[in-house]
Amino acid sequence: MWQKLYNNILAKTLIVILPLTLQACTTVNPATGKRDFTPFMSPSKELSIGKQQHPAILQQNGGTYNDPKVTRYINDLGQRLVANSELSDYPFTFTVLDTPLVNAFALPGGYVYVTRGILAMVNSESALASVVGHEIGHVTARHSAKRYNNQMFAGLGTVLAGVVTGDSALSESLGQGAQVYLMSYSRNQEYESDTLGIRYSSRAGYDPYAAADMLSSLDAEHKLQLLLANRAGEPEQSDFFSTHPNTQDRVARAQSEAAKTNIPADSRDRNQDIYFSILDGMRYGDDPKQGVINGREFIHPTMMLKFTAPENYVLQNSSTAVVARGTGAAEGSMVIFSGASMEGTGLKEYAEATWKAYEIENAIEGIQNIKVNNMDAVTGYATITLKEKTYIARIVAINHSGNNAYHFMMLTPQEKYQSLSDGLQRMSYSFDKISQSEADQIKGREIQIVTVQNGDTIDSIARYMAFENYKVERFVALNGLKQGQRLQAGQKLKLIVMEK
């Protein structure tokens, strides 16, 4: 009884004391002019979080792009923008991530990241300044701290209930709240960062109207990726727009904010020549060291292997796995390709351990020993239920060489399994070793800056794009052009070519 009475008193005391304590945590943010109410995350904690998470971000995104010219340029531009922000003395860190994904984001504590994928889409220094300025704006506006604060308050009722009941909800709720800074921002916070990015870029001497053009270019790239994935017209979010909501009025808002600077349109040089000199020769798309995707074929010169995905599957590569996602008739299906050392175990044990690692509750059925291009292999399957839908899960594990094993983990809607199984089987049997001479011939792609000559058209230049299909569409999106647009002699454009 005494414990229950103590808990009730403690709970009431928390309810009374907490508001008095939180009042002291309210300050006016110089960037937004609004009061920041962030009692659960101090500026020093933001620095600590950013420093702690930075190595994980590098590991998950291909590490730092190893080109001193590019990294120095991004840092110089970022620090110039910071000098024109309300946190001019704040220790910002700018990093170029070695990934083809089109994205930019920031962590608490001034850690700002841009991928080489988004650098390839940018068409001027002013446009890049709007992107980096936007991410700086998330930091100066303390958006991560506010998200964290909201999450903590959302769990406050659970915390107090835990105190009253003696439950462990207090520690659990606090632990869950520690991850909230990794979530996406609200739409209003995105608008606010757009405004701050335009403010900082215009103060630093850049053309503020480039922000609206940049958003349009990113939207065009997103539509291109949907087209390449046979998903044209769908509202699915891209990597960039999954954390940066793309609304129809966002471009108009950016245009309006640029006009509020009272800087006349077209009065400032966007420094395209400077920016293009940095881009010229930069890697584009997959790093050959992590494998290369050519249409439906994946080939890895270091691991000495290759395979071909079925029709209606689109490949996406990362540092840890290759994902083939079904489109069109294969919509809803997925294949994950990855590998590891068998560490002295047998192939069957490797397959079972991999199956368990994917947290599939159903045991493997129908395990069979097979051969794939003279390599030992094991396959098995199970019928599983995910979100009230039935799927066929199948694994094919292959002993490539020595203790090196690779696997395909296939997830197919049950109603589509019969129509898709033949193509998935052909993919499994397409897995093969490659020779050293084949590996030596594998090259990546790079950006080449070209100058338009008299008589050049979009079609005449786009035919040199180092892709098998959609050359014009890729060229137009890459350069922020419109289909059929007339080119001007002397105009600088980006072309994707094979690495020399």
XYZ file of C-alpha atoms in Angstrom:
500
model
C 0.000 0.000 0.000
C 2.794 2.353 0.877
C 4.419 1.759 -2.518
C 1.165 2.552 -4.326
C 0.695 5.729 -2.300
C 4.282 6.752 -3.036
C 3.808 6.187 -6.757
C 0.615 8.278 -6.823
C 2.336 11.123 -5.022
C 5.316 10.901 -7.375
C 3.083 10.978 -10.445
C 1.221 14.070 -9.221
C 4.506 15.712 -8.345
C 5.800 15.099 -11.886
C 2.662 16.603 -13.382
C 3.017 19.764 -11.279
C 6.779 20.200 -11.458
C 7.253 19.366 -15.164
C 5.552 22.508 -16.558
C 7.538 24.713 -14.142
C 10.761 23.088 -15.330
C 9.890 23.290 -19.005
C 9.152 27.017 -18.909
C 12.839 27.657 -18.421
C 13.604 25.761 -21.637
C 11.772 28.154 -23.966
C 13.994 30.451 -26.052
C 13.546 32.510 -29.211
C 15.189 30.904 -32.245
C 17.122 33.571 -34.211
C 16.567 31.720 -37.505
C 12.785 31.380 -37.298
C 11.889 34.168 -34.850
C 9.731 31.647 -33.012
C 10.067 30.284 -29.514
C 11.840 26.944 -29.340
C 10.302 24.617 -26.784
C 12.826 21.779 -26.684
C 13.299 20.673 -23.058
C 14.338 17.153 -24.008
C 17.178 18.046 -26.396
C 19.760 20.687 -25.609
C 22.155 22.078 -28.246
C 24.955 20.069 -26.636
C 22.883 16.896 -26.994
C 22.322 17.688 -30.684
C 26.098 17.836 -31.168
C 26.495 14.539 -29.351
C 23.839 12.796 -31.473
C 25.338 13.986 -34.754
C 28.831 12.891 -33.746
C 27.529 9.510 -32.622
C 25.493 8.810 -35.765
C 27.979 10.127 -38.348
C 29.986 6.866 -38.693
C 26.771 4.872 -39.165
C 25.600 7.239 -41.917
C 28.907 6.756 -43.746
C 28.713 2.981 -43.431
C 25.130 2.829 -44.716
C 25.724 5.137 -47.670
C 28.914 3.988 -49.351
C 31.282 6.104 -47.262
C 32.746 9.458 -48.288
C 33.247 10.144 -51.994
C 37.009 10.092 -52.318
C 37.712 13.093 -54.539
C 39.460 15.974 -52.726
C 38.372 18.467 -55.386
C 34.686 17.668 -54.864
C 34.771 17.368 -51.076
C 36.737 20.617 -50.687
C 34.320 22.436 -52.988
C 31.242 21.247 -51.057
C 32.787 22.188 -47.726
C 33.758 25.664 -48.954
C 30.267 26.283 -50.327
C 28.647 24.973 -47.142
C 30.812 27.106 -44.858
C 30.029 30.167 -46.990
C 26.326 29.543 -46.424
C 26.840 28.939 -42.702
C 28.661 32.266 -42.433
C 25.454 33.901 -43.698
C 23.184 32.022 -41.289
C 22.146 32.764 -37.722
C 24.611 30.118 -36.494
C 27.735 31.443 -38.185
C 29.992 30.074 -35.421
C 28.374 26.630 -35.288
C 30.671 23.664 -36.154
C 29.000 22.353 -39.335
C 30.395 19.265 -41.100
C 29.700 18.732 -44.809
C 30.070 15.296 -46.405
C 29.651 13.958 -49.950
C 28.351 10.384 -49.796
C 29.568 7.888 -52.390
C 26.143 6.682 -53.498
C 24.159 7.187 -56.717
C 20.939 7.730 -54.761
C 19.527 11.232 -55.189
C 19.335 12.618 -51.680
C 20.430 15.270 -49.191
C 19.785 15.353 -45.453
C 21.073 16.627 -42.132
C 21.610 15.246 -38.652
C 21.461 17.245 -35.422
C 24.710 18.947 -34.569
C 25.363 20.409 -38.020
C 26.138 17.211 -39.967
C 24.986 17.859 -43.553
C 25.133 15.237 -46.300
C 24.739 15.387 -50.071
C 25.069 12.338 -52.311
C 26.959 12.325 -55.578
C 23.592 11.294 -57.050
C 22.051 14.645 -56.214
C 25.209 16.517 -57.257
C 24.791 14.997 -60.724
C 21.234 16.396 -60.925
C 22.239 19.945 -59.965
C 22.839 22.363 -62.842
C 24.515 25.338 -61.178
C 26.299 26.473 -58.040
C 23.263 28.565 -57.076
C 21.013 25.516 -57.328
C 23.394 23.517 -55.136
C 23.442 26.386 -52.631
C 19.663 26.102 -52.332
C 19.945 22.380 -51.533
C 22.732 22.764 -48.972
C 21.113 25.894 -47.535
C 17.880 23.964 -47.082
C 19.673 21.316 -44.996
C 21.460 24.012 -42.976
C 17.995 25.445 -42.347
C 16.875 22.200 -40.712
C 19.773 22.594 -38.279
C 19.369 26.313 -37.544
C 15.611 25.885 -37.064
C 16.324 22.923 -34.738
C 13.758 20.763 -36.480
C 15.291 17.531 -35.177
C 15.128 18.820 -31.611
C 11.456 19.698 -32.077
C 10.659 16.253 -33.513
C 12.406 14.649 -30.589
C 10.526 16.890 -28.183
C 7.143 16.022 -29.746
C 7.909 12.308 -29.559
C 8.816 12.576 -25.904
C 5.597 14.397 -25.084
C 3.618 11.836 -27.070
C 4.997 9.187 -24.732
C 4.607 11.244 -21.570
C 1.288 9.676 -20.675
C 2.887 6.263 -20.953
C 5.767 7.423 -18.785
C 3.474 8.648 -16.015
C 1.379 5.516 -16.234
C 4.553 3.512 -15.842
C 5.473 5.449 -12.710
C 2.035 4.825 -11.222
C 1.961 1.117 -12.047
C 5.619 0.410 -11.452
C 5.921 -0.688 -15.101
C 9.082 -0.337 -17.220
C 7.338 2.020 -19.634
C 9.435 4.963 -18.451
C 12.763 3.609 -19.670
C 11.210 2.024 -22.788
C 9.525 5.261 -23.857
C 12.691 7.263 -23.387
C 14.659 4.695 -25.380
C 12.222 4.814 -28.301
C 12.277 8.604 -28.360
C 16.035 8.579 -28.927
C 15.459 7.479 -32.562
C 12.975 10.181 -33.525
C 15.570 12.466 -35.150
C 15.899 9.920 -37.966
C 12.265 10.393 -39.031
C 11.134 12.681 -41.842
C 10.208 16.311 -41.270
C 6.726 17.798 -41.365
C 5.577 19.685 -44.433
C 5.679 23.008 -42.566
C 9.252 22.320 -41.486
C 10.175 21.631 -45.119
C 8.635 24.930 -46.184
C 10.501 26.681 -43.389
C 13.804 25.141 -44.496
C 13.089 26.154 -48.103
C 12.707 29.736 -46.881
C 15.869 29.601 -44.792
C 17.844 28.022 -47.625
C 16.825 30.836 -49.967
C 17.704 33.378 -47.277
C 21.207 31.977 -46.771
C 21.954 31.488 -50.467
C 20.819 34.995 -51.393
C 22.871 36.497 -48.556
C 25.895 34.562 -49.818
C 25.542 36.078 -53.283
C 23.729 33.239 -55.072
C 20.671 33.488 -57.298
C 17.660 32.724 -55.039
C 15.460 31.812 -58.033
C 17.591 28.699 -58.631
C 15.796 27.001 -55.709
C 12.532 26.687 -57.648
C 14.352 25.339 -60.711
C 16.155 22.812 -58.516
C 12.892 21.492 -57.114
C 11.535 21.166 -60.656
C 14.643 19.221 -61.726
C 14.303 16.825 -58.797
C 10.668 16.248 -59.658
C 11.640 15.492 -63.271
C 14.267 13.013 -62.065
C 11.690 11.345 -59.842
C 9.301 10.951 -62.780
C 12.146 9.512 -64.871
C 12.889 6.881 -62.233
C 9.233 5.880 -62.185
C 9.347 5.565 -65.982
C 12.486 3.398 -65.834
C 10.796 1.220 -63.211
C 7.662 0.835 -65.350
C 5.696 2.805 -62.759
C 5.047 6.047 -64.665
C 2.228 8.108 -63.198
C 2.414 6.567 -59.742
C 2.775 8.875 -56.712
C 5.475 6.734 -55.091
C 8.115 8.763 -53.255
C 11.755 8.811 -54.320
C 14.706 8.743 -51.925
C 14.787 12.526 -51.858
C 11.043 13.083 -51.629
C 10.615 10.427 -48.938
C 12.172 12.953 -46.547
C 11.370 16.124 -48.518
C 7.635 16.191 -49.384
C 7.014 17.230 -52.984
C 3.840 19.264 -53.209
C 2.535 21.098 -56.244
C 2.828 24.480 -54.574
C 6.374 24.009 -53.288
C 7.975 25.341 -56.462
C 5.600 28.327 -56.420
C 6.430 28.970 -52.767
C 10.156 28.911 -53.558
C 9.588 31.352 -56.412
C 7.633 33.637 -54.083
C 10.307 33.506 -51.381
C 12.973 34.363 -53.969
C 10.940 37.414 -55.049
C 10.737 38.569 -51.421
C 14.516 39.035 -51.408
C 13.970 41.961 -53.825
C 16.764 40.578 -55.985
C 15.680 40.920 -59.640
C 15.336 37.658 -61.534
C 18.278 36.841 -63.815
C 20.402 39.546 -62.174
C 22.920 37.140 -60.688
C 25.191 34.676 -62.418
C 24.350 31.149 -61.270
C 28.017 30.095 -61.613
C 27.272 27.127 -63.835
C 30.753 27.080 -65.345
C 32.359 26.852 -61.899
C 30.045 24.050 -60.849
C 30.378 22.098 -64.087
C 34.177 22.208 -63.763
C 33.743 20.333 -60.472
C 31.303 17.818 -61.958
C 33.367 17.052 -65.064
C 34.754 13.530 -64.674
C 32.800 12.716 -61.494
C 31.525 9.144 -61.208
C 27.884 8.614 -62.147
C 25.713 5.706 -61.031
C 27.115 2.500 -59.537
C 30.690 2.227 -58.318
C 32.221 -0.757 -60.174
C 33.787 -1.885 -56.888
C 30.256 -2.526 -55.603
C 28.986 -4.091 -58.821
C 27.330 -2.590 -61.877
C 23.764 -2.770 -63.136
C 23.269 -2.857 -66.901
C 19.562 -3.081 -67.574
C 18.465 -6.337 -65.939
C 22.012 -7.691 -65.569
C 24.089 -7.333 -62.417
C 27.805 -7.995 -62.705
C 30.414 -7.691 -59.954
C 34.088 -7.536 -61.002
C 35.461 -8.061 -57.483
C 33.185 -10.916 -56.446
C 33.568 -12.346 -59.969
C 29.881 -13.078 -60.558
C 26.853 -12.074 -62.581
C 23.133 -12.775 -62.928
C 20.142 -11.478 -64.892
C 16.839 -10.432 -63.323
C 13.531 -11.537 -64.922
C 11.457 -9.238 -67.107
C 9.393 -6.665 -65.171
C 11.962 -6.567 -62.367
C 14.060 -3.456 -61.670
C 17.447 -3.790 -59.964
C 18.784 -1.498 -57.267
C 22.267 -1.904 -55.833
C 23.647 -1.059 -52.399
C 26.800 -1.856 -50.464
C 25.145 -4.853 -48.767
C 22.599 -6.289 -51.213
C 20.988 -6.070 -54.630
C 17.208 -5.752 -54.661
C 15.051 -6.710 -57.648
C 11.573 -5.249 -57.304
C 8.701 -6.459 -59.433
C 6.760 -4.014 -61.602
C 3.776 -4.356 -63.906
C 2.738 -8.022 -63.989
C 5.277 -8.741 -61.235
C 4.028 -5.966 -58.930
C 4.303 -6.877 -55.250
C 7.163 -9.360 -55.669
C 10.749 -8.864 -54.572
C 14.131 -10.599 -54.689
C 17.080 -9.865 -52.394
C 20.540 -10.996 -53.517
C 23.388 -11.038 -51.030
C 26.128 -13.301 -49.703
C 28.465 -14.216 -46.871
C 31.069 -16.712 -45.812
C 29.836 -20.163 -44.845
C 32.493 -20.131 -42.108
C 33.172 -23.863 -42.348
C 29.512 -24.909 -42.302
C 27.690 -26.714 -45.073
C 25.569 -25.062 -47.744
C 22.345 -26.372 -46.202
C 23.309 -24.834 -42.850
C 24.115 -21.559 -44.617
C 20.670 -21.539 -46.250
C 18.942 -22.282 -42.938
C 20.913 -19.588 -41.100
C 20.124 -17.056 -43.843
C 16.446 -18.023 -43.724
C 16.442 -17.437 -39.977
C 18.235 -14.099 -40.397
C 15.309 -12.864 -42.512
C 13.096 -13.653 -39.496
C 10.787 -15.986 -41.407
C 8.854 -17.946 -38.789
C 7.832 -20.801 -41.087
C 10.443 -23.534 -41.509
C 11.940 -24.241 -44.934
C 10.122 -26.958 -46.841
C 11.177 -29.140 -49.770
C 14.906 -28.610 -49.376
C 16.749 -29.863 -52.457
C 20.362 -30.069 -53.574
C 20.751 -28.705 -57.103
C 23.499 -27.529 -59.465
C 23.774 -23.998 -60.866
C 26.357 -23.791 -63.645
C 28.368 -26.608 -62.033
C 28.208 -24.952 -58.601
C 26.609 -26.711 -55.619
C 23.334 -25.110 -54.586
C 20.432 -25.624 -52.183
C 16.836 -24.455 -52.539
C 13.741 -24.537 -50.337
C 10.507 -22.641 -49.810
C 7.627 -21.888 -47.429
C 4.176 -20.349 -47.630
C 4.027 -17.316 -45.341
C 1.575 -14.553 -44.429
C 2.571 -10.885 -44.301
C 0.033 -8.185 -43.505
C -2.826 -10.615 -44.116
C -1.501 -11.517 -47.563
C -0.091 -14.898 -48.607
C 3.354 -15.150 -50.210
C 5.681 -17.881 -51.386
C 9.148 -17.372 -49.916
C 11.939 -19.272 -51.665
C 15.683 -19.271 -51.099
C 18.379 -20.420 -53.519
C 21.832 -20.599 -51.895
C 24.882 -21.177 -54.107
C 28.456 -22.067 -53.205
C 30.368 -19.732 -55.508
C 33.938 -20.668 -54.502
C 35.612 -21.894 -51.348
C 33.549 -20.712 -48.410
C 31.928 -17.877 -50.370
C 28.185 -18.405 -50.727
C 25.501 -16.208 -52.241
C 21.736 -16.412 -52.121
C 18.531 -15.229 -53.750
C 15.679 -14.643 -51.286
C 12.475 -14.444 -53.322
C 9.131 -13.183 -52.045
C 6.223 -13.659 -54.459
C 2.471 -13.116 -53.952
C 0.870 -16.547 -53.993
C -1.601 -15.645 -56.749
C 1.315 -14.614 -59.030
C 3.691 -17.428 -58.187
C 2.732 -19.686 -61.077
C 3.179 -16.955 -63.689
C 6.452 -15.640 -62.222
C 8.180 -18.829 -61.081
C 9.724 -19.665 -64.485
C 11.380 -16.243 -64.743
C 12.651 -16.456 -61.166
C 14.073 -19.905 -61.859
C 15.873 -18.602 -64.952
C 17.343 -15.809 -62.828
C 18.704 -18.366 -60.348
C 20.275 -20.409 -63.124
C 21.732 -17.278 -64.742
C 24.024 -16.880 -61.724
C 27.535 -17.598 -62.917
C 31.194 -16.857 -62.390
C 33.019 -14.406 -64.637
C 36.602 -14.549 -65.849
C 39.306 -12.071 -64.970
C 39.238 -10.724 -68.525
C 35.475 -10.062 -68.181
C 36.056 -8.358 -64.852
C 38.777 -6.143 -66.320
C 36.388 -4.904 -68.991
C 33.774 -3.684 -66.498
C 33.735 0.065 -66.228
C 31.532 2.561 -64.526
C 30.050 5.769 -65.909
C 31.119 9.350 -65.434
C 29.865 12.850 -66.144
C 31.312 14.673 -69.147
C 30.586 18.355 -69.739
C 29.973 19.164 -73.415
C 29.414 22.412 -75.281
C 26.529 22.738 -77.736
C 27.603 23.418 -81.318
C 25.565 24.995 -84.124
C 22.947 22.529 -85.317
C 23.051 20.344 -82.196
C 19.721 19.151 -80.843
C 18.654 17.217 -77.768
C 18.348 14.065 -79.877
C 21.737 14.466 -81.554
C 23.584 14.833 -78.227
C 21.478 12.366 -76.230
C 22.464 9.512 -78.553
C 25.885 9.547 -76.868
C 24.401 8.812 -73.447
C 25.973 5.569 -72.164
C 22.699 3.726 -71.692
C 20.807 1.138 -73.705
C 17.389 2.803 -73.433
C 15.585 6.071 -72.648
C 18.610 8.100 -73.732
C 16.647 11.246 -74.521
C 14.547 11.033 -71.363
C 17.637 10.587 -69.209
C 19.469 13.452 -70.942
C 16.525 15.843 -70.569
C 16.041 15.100 -66.855
C 19.777 15.291 -66.139
C 20.048 18.778 -67.631
C 16.736 20.253 -66.476
C 15.500 20.575 -70.062
C 12.093 20.153 -71.649
C 11.334 17.693 -74.444
C 11.880 19.410 -77.804
C 13.618 22.414 -76.248
C 15.856 24.335 -78.635
C 19.524 24.336 -77.667
C 21.794 27.366 -77.955
C 25.326 27.234 -79.364
C 27.818 27.591 -76.519
C 25.413 26.119 -73.971
C 27.039 23.723 -71.466
C 25.346 20.387 -70.813
C 26.027 17.141 -68.948
C 26.534 13.875 -70.779
C 26.969 10.436 -69.201
C 29.790 8.395 -70.784
C 31.746 5.265 -69.879
C 34.763 5.837 -67.645
C 38.042 6.040 -69.488
